[in-house]
mmCIF file of C-alpha atoms in Angstrom:
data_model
loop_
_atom_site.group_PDB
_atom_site.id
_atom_site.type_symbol
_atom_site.label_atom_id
_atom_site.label_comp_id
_atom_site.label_asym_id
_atom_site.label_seq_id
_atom_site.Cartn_x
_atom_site.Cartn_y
_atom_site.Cartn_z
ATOM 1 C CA UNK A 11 79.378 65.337 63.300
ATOM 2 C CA UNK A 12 82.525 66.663 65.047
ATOM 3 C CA UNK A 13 81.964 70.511 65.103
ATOM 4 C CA UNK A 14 82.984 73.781 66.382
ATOM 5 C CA UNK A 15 82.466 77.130 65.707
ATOM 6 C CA UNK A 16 85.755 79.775 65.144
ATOM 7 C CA UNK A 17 85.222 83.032 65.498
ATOM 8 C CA UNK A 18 87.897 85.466 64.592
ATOM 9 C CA UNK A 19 86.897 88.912 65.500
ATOM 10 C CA UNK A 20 89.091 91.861 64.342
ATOM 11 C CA UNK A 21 88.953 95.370 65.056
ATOM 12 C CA UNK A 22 87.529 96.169 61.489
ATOM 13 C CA UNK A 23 85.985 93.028 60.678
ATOM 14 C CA UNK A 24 83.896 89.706 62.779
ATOM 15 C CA UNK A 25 84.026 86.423 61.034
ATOM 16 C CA UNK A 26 82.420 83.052 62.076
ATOM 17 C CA UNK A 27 82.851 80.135 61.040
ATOM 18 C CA UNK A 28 80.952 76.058 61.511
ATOM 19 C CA UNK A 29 84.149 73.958 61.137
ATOM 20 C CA UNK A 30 84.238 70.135 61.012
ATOM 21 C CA UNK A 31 86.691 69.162 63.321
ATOM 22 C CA UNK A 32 87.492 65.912 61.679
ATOM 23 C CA UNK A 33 88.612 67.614 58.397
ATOM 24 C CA UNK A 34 89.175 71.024 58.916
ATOM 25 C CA UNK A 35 87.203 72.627 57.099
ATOM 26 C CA UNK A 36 84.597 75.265 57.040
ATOM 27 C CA UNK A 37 81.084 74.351 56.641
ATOM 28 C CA UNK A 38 79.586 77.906 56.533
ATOM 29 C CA UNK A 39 80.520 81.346 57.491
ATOM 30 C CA UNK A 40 79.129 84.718 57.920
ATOM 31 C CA UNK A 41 81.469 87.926 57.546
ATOM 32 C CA UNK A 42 80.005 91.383 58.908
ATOM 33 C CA UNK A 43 81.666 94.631 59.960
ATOM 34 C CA UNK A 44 80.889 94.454 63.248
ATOM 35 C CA UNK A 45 84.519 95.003 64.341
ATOM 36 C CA UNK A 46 85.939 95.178 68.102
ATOM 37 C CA UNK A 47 86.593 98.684 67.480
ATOM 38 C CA UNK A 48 82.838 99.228 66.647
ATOM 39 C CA UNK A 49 81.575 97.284 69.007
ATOM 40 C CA UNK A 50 83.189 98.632 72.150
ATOM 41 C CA UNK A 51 82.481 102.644 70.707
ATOM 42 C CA UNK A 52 78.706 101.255 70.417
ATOM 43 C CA UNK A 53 78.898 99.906 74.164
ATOM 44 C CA UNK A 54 80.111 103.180 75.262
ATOM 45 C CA UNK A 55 77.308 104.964 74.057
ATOM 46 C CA UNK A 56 74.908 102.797 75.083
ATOM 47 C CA UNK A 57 75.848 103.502 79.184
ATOM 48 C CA UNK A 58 76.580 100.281 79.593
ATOM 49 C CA UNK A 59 78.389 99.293 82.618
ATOM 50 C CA UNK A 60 81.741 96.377 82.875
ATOM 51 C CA UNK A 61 79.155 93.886 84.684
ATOM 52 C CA UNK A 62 77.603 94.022 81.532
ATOM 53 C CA UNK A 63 80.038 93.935 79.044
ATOM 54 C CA UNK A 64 80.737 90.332 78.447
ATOM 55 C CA UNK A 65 76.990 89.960 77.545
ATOM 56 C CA UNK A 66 76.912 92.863 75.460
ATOM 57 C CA UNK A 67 79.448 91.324 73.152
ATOM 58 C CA UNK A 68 78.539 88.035 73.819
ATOM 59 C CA UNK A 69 75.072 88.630 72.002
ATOM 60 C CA UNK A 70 76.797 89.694 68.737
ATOM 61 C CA UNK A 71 78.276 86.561 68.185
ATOM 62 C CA UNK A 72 74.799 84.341 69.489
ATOM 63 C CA UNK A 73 73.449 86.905 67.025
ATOM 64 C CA UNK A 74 75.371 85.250 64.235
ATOM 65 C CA UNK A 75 75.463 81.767 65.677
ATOM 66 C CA UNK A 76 71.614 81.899 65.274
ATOM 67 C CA UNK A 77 71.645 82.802 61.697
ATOM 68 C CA UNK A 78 74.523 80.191 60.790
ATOM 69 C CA UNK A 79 71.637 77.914 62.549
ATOM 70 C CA UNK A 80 69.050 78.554 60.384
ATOM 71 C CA UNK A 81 71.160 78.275 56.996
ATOM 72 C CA UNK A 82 72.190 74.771 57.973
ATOM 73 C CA UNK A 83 69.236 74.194 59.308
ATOM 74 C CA UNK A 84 71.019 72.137 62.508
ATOM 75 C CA UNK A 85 71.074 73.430 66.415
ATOM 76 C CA UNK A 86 74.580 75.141 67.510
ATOM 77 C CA UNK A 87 73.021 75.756 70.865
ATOM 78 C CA UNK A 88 75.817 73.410 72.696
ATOM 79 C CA UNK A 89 78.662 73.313 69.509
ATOM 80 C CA UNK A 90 82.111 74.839 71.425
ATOM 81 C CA UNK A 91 83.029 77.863 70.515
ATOM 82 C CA UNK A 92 86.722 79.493 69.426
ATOM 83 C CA UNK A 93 87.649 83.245 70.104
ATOM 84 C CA UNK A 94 90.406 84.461 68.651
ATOM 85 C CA UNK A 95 91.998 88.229 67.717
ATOM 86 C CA UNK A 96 91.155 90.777 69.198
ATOM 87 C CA UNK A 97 88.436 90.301 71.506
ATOM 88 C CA UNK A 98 90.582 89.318 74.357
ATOM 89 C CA UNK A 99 92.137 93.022 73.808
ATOM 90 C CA UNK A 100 91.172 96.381 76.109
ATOM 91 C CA UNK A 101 88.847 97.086 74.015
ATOM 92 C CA UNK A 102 87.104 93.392 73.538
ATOM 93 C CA UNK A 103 84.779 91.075 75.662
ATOM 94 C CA UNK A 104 87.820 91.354 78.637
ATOM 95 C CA UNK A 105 91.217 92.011 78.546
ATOM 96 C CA UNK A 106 93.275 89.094 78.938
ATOM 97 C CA UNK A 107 97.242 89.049 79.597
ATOM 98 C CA UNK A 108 99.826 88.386 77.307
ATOM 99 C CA UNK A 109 101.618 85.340 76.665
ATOM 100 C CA UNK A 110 105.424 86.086 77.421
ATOM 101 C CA UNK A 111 107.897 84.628 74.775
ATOM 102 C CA UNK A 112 109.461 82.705 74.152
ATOM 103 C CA UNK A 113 106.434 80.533 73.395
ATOM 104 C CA UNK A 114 106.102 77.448 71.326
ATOM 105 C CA UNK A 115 104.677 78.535 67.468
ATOM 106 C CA UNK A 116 102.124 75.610 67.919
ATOM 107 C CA UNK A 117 99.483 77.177 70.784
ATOM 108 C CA UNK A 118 101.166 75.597 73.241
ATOM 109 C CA UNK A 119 101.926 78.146 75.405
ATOM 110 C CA UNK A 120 99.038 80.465 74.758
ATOM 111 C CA UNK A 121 96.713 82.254 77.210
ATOM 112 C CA UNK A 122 93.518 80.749 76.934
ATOM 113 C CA UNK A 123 90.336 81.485 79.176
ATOM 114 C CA UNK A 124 87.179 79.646 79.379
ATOM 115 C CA UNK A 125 84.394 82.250 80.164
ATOM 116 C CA UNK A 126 81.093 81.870 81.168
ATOM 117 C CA UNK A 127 78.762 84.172 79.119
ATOM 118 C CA UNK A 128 75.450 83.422 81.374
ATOM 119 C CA UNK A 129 73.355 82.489 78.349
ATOM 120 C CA UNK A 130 71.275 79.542 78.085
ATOM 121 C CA UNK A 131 73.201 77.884 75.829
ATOM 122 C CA UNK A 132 75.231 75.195 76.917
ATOM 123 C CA UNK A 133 78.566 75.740 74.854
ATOM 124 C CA UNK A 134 82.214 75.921 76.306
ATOM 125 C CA UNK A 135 83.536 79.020 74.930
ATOM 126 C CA UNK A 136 87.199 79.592 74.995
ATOM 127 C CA UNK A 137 88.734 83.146 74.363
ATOM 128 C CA UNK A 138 92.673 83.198 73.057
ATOM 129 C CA UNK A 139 95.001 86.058 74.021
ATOM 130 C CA UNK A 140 98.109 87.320 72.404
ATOM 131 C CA UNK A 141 101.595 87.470 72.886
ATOM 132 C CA UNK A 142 104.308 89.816 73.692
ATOM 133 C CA UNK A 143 107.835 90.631 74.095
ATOM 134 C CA UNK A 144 109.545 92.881 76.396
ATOM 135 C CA UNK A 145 108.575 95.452 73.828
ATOM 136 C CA UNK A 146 106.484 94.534 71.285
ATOM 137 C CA UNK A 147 102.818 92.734 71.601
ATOM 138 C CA UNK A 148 100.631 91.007 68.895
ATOM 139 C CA UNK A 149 96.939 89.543 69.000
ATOM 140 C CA UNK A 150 95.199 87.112 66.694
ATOM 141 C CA UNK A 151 98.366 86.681 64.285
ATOM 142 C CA UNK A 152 99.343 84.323 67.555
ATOM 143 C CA UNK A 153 96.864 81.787 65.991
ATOM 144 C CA UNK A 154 97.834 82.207 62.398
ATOM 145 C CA UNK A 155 101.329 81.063 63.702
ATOM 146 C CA UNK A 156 99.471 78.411 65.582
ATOM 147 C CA UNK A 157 97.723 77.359 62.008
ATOM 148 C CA UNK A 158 101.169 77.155 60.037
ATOM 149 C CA UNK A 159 103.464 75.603 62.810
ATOM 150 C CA UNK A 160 103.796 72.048 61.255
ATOM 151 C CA UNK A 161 106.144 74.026 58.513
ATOM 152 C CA UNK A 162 108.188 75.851 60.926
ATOM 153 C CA UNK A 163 111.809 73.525 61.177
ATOM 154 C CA UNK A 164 115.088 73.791 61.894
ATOM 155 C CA UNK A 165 115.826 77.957 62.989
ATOM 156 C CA UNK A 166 116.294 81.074 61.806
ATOM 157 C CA UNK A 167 112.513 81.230 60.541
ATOM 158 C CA UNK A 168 110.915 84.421 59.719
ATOM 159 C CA UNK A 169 107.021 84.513 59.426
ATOM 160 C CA UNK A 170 105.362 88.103 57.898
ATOM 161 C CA UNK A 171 102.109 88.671 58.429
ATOM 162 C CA UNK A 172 100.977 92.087 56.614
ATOM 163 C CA UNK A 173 98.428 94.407 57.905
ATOM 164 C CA UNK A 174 97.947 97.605 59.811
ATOM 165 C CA UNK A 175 100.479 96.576 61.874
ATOM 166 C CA UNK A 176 102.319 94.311 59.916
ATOM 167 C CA UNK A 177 103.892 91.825 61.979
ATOM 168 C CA UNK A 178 107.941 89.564 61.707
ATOM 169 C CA UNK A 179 108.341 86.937 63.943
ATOM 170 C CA UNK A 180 110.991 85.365 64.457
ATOM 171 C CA UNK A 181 111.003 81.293 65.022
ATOM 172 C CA UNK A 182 113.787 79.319 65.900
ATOM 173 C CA UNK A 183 112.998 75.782 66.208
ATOM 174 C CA UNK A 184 109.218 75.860 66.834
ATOM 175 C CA UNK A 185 109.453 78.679 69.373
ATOM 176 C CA UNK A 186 108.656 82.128 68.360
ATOM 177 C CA UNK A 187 111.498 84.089 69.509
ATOM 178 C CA UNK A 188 110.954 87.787 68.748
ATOM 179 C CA UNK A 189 108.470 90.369 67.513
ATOM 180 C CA UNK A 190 108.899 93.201 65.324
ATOM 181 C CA UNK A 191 105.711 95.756 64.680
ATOM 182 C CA UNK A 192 105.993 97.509 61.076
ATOM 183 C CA UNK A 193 103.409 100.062 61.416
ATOM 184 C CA UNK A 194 103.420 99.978 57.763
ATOM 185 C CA UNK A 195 99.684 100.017 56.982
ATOM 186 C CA UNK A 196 98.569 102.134 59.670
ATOM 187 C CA UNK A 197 101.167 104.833 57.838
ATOM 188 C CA UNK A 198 99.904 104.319 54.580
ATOM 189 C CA UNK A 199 96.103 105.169 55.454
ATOM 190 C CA UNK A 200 97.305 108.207 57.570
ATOM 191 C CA UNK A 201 99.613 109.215 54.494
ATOM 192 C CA UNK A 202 96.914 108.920 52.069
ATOM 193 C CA UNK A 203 94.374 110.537 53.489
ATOM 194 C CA UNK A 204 94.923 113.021 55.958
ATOM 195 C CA UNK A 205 98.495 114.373 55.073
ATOM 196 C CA UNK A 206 100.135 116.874 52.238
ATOM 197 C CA UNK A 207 99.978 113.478 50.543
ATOM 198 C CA UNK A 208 96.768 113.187 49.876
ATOM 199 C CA UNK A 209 97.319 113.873 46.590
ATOM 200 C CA UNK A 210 94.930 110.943 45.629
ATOM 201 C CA UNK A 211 91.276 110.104 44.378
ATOM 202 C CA UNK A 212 89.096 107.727 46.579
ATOM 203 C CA UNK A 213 88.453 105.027 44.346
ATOM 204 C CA UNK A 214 92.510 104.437 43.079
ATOM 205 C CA UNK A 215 93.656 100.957 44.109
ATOM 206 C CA UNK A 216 97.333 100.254 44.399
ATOM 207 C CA UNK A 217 98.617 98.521 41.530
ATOM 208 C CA UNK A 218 101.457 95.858 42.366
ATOM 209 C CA UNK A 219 102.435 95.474 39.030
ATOM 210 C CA UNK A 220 102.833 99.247 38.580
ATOM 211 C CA UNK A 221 106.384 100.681 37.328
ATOM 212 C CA UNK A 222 105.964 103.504 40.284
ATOM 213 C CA UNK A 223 104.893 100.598 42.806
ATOM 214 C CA UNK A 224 108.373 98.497 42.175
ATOM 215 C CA UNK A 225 110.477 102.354 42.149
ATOM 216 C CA UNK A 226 109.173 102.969 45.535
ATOM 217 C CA UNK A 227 109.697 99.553 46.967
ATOM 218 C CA UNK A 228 113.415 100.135 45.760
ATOM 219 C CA UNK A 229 113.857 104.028 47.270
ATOM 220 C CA UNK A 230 112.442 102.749 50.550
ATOM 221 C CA UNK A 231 114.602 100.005 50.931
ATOM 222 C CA UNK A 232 117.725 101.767 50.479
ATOM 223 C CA UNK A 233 117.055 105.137 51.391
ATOM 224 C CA UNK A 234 116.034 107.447 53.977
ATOM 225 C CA UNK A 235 112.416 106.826 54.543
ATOM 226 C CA UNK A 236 111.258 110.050 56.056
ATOM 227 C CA UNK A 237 113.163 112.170 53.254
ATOM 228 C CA UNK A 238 111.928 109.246 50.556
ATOM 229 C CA UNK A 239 108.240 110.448 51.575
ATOM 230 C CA UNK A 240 108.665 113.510 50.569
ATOM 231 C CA UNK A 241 109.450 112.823 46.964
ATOM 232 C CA UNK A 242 105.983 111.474 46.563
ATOM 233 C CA UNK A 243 104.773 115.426 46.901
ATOM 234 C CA UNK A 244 107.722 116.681 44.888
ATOM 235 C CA UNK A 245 107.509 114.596 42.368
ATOM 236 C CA UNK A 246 103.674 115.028 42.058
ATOM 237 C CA UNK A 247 104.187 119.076 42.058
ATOM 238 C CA UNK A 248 107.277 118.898 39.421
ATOM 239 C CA UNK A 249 104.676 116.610 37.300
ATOM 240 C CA UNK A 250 106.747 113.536 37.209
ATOM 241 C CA UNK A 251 103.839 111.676 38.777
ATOM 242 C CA UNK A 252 100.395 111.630 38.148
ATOM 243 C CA UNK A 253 98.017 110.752 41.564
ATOM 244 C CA UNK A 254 97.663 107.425 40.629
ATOM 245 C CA UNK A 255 101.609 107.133 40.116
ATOM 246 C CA UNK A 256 101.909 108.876 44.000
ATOM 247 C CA UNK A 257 99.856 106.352 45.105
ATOM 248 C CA UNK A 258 101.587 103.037 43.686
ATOM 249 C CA UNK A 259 104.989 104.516 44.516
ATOM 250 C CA UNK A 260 103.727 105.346 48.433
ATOM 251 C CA UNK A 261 102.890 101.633 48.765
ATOM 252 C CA UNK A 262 106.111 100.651 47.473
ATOM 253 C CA UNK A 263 107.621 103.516 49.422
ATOM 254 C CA UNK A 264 106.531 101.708 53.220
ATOM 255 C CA UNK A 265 106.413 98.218 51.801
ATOM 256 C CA UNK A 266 110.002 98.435 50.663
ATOM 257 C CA UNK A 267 111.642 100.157 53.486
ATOM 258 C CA UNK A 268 109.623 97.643 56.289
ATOM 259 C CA UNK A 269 111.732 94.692 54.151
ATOM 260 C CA UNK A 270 114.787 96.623 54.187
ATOM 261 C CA UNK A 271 116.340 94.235 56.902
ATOM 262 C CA UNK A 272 115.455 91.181 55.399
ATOM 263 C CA UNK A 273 116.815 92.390 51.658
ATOM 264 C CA UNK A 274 120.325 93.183 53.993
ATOM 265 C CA UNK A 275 119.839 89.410 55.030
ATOM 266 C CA UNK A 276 118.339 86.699 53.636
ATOM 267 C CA UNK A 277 120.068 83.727 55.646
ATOM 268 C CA UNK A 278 116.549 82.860 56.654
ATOM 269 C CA UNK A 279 113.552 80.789 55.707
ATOM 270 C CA UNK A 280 110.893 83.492 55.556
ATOM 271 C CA UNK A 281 106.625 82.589 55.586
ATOM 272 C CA UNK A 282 104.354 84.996 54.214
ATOM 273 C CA UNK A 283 100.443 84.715 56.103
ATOM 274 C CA UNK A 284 98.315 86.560 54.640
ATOM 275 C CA UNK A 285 95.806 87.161 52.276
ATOM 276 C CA UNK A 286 94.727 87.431 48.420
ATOM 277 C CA UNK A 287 95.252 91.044 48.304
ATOM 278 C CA UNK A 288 98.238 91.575 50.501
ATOM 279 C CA UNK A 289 100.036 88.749 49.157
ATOM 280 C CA UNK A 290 100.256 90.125 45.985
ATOM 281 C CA UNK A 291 101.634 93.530 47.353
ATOM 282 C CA UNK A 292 104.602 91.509 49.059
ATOM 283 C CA UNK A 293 105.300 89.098 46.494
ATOM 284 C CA UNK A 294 105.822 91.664 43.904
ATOM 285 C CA UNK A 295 108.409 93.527 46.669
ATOM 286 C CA UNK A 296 110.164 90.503 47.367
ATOM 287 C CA UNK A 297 110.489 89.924 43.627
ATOM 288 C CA UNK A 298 111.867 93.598 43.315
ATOM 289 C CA UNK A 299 114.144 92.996 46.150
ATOM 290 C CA UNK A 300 115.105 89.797 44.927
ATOM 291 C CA UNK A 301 113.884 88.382 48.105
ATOM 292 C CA UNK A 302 113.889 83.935 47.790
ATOM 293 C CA UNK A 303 113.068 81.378 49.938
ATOM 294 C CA UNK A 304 109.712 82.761 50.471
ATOM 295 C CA UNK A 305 106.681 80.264 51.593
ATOM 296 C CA UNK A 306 102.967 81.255 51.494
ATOM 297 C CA UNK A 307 100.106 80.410 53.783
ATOM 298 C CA UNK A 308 96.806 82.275 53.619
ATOM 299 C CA UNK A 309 95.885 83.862 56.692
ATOM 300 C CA UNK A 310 91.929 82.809 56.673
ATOM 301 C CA UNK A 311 93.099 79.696 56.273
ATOM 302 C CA UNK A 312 95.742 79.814 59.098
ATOM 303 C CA UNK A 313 93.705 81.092 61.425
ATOM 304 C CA UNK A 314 91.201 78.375 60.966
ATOM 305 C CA UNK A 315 94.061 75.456 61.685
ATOM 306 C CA UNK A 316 94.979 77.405 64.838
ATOM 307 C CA UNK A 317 91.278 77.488 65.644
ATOM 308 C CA UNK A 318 91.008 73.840 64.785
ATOM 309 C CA UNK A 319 94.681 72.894 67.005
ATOM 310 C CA UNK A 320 93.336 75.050 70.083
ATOM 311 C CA UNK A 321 90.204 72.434 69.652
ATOM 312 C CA UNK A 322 91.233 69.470 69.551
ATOM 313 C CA UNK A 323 94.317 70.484 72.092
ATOM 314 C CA UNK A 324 91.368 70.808 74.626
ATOM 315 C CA UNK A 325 91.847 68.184 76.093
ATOM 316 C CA UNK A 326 94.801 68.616 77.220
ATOM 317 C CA UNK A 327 94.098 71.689 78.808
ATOM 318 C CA UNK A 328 91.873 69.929 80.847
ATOM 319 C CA UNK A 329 88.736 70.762 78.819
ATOM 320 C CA UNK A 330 86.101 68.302 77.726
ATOM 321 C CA UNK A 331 83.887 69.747 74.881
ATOM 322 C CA UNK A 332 80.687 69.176 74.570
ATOM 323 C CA UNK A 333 79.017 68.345 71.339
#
């Protein structure tokens, strides 16, 4: 069987997967929270030094291989092997340079890096950077784009891709053009949690379908954000919302003021990657907004195809895999 293994490793969150290369998809997987940001604060405090680094990391993901291994009951020792997000980062197994746009959506043009672990195993292992602009950067939603470029025609494409840093990229004609960061999740935790905001119990979830969700998407589309903010505390303290309200209306607060442009103008084709949860956030703002011409991809999904097109674009980049 054609197979390779995908790894996309996040700052929060390392996923692997066994894909069949002939089909695309996913034969098993194993999710664990052994994040980039974990991983490099537990490789600080064990002393170790930047000779050593690529090993130390290295043996989290063998660590995983092995027990993929044992559930299918098949040897990965020499199966290629996929690294995308943020691994290539400062704070992964190296840090690798940026891609410069303009870039073709498709991989194409992406920095990619064969590196030698020094293990016994016999795999090539190929580790994907991001990409950047004069002033903005992005890693690992580079391969979601990758994943999803077969439905970027024409131009004046738009692709979101929520998250901490929620991401709009711009594609004109299969080449991603421009970057925009919306620090819109990032805020939200910070907000939440650790401001005079923090109004709220641990275990709330934000409710997309909430009355004070779709309010706040509205106020932070067409108002001042920073002074919009506010009114989650005053309202709260003049008892017109309850914590639960604050919360939902907070969301809709950052959600609706990072689609404030694309409300303004919605001449373009826009692509929403991303997942379950997420989706269902931006949906309900684009409904609000009366946002159309919206297309969704799911982002586990994506990143898998852009996984699978680095693969079977080895070749071409002068790489024979072994298998």
């Amino acid at each position: 069987m054609n197979i390779f293994l995908g790894c996309d490793w996040g700052t929060s969150n390392f996923r692997l997967q066994v894909v069949n290369a002939d089909n695309g998809q996913a034969l098993e997987e194993i999710s664990t929270n052994e994040g980039i940001a974990s991983t490099y604060k537990n490789w600080k405090i064990a002393g170790e030094n930047e000779n050593s680094r690529l090993l130390f990391y290295y043996s989290i993901i063998e660590k995983n291989i092995a027990v993929l291994a044992k559930r299918m009951d098949i040897s990965l020792l020499d199966t290629p092997l996929i690294i995308s997000g943020m691994a290539s980062s400062n704070m992964g197994i190296m840090e690798l340079p940026y891609a410069k746009l303009p870039v073709k959506a498709d991989g194409a043009g992406l920095s990619v890096k064969e590196i030698m672990p020094g293990t016994d195993a016999g795999r090539t292992v190929l580790l994907i950077s991001g990409v950047c602009s004069t002033v903005d950067v992005m890693r690992g939603e580079e391969i979601q784009l990758a994943g999803c470029a077969h439905l970027f025609t024409g131009r004046n494409q738009l692709c979101i891709l929520p998250g901490t840093h929620s991401k709009h990229v711009a594609v004109d004609d299969g080449v991603v053009a421009g970057i925009k960061t919306f620090m819109t999740g990032e805020l939200f935790q910070l907000l939440s949690t650790n401001s005079t905001l923090a109004i709220f119990s641990k275990d709330v979830q934000v409710n997309a379908d909430d009355e004070n969700f779709k309010k706040g998407v509205l106020e932070g589309c067409h108002t001042n954000l920073l002074n919009s903010l506010f009114h989650v505390r005053s309202k709260y303290l003049l008892k017109q919302l309850t914590p639960a309200d604050g919360y939902n209306y907070l969301s809709g607060l950052l959600i609706g003021s990072e689609l404030a442009g694309i409300a303004a103008d919605q001449s373009r084709n826009i692509f929403l990657i991303a997942g379950q949860g997420m989706r269902n956030y931006y949906v309900r703002a684009f409904d609000v907004l009366g946002i159309v011409n919206v297309q969704y991809m799911d982002s586990s999904q994506a990143t898998l195809n852009g996984q699978l097109t680095v693969y079977r674009n080895g070749s071409s980049m002068g790489r024979k895999f072994k298998n």
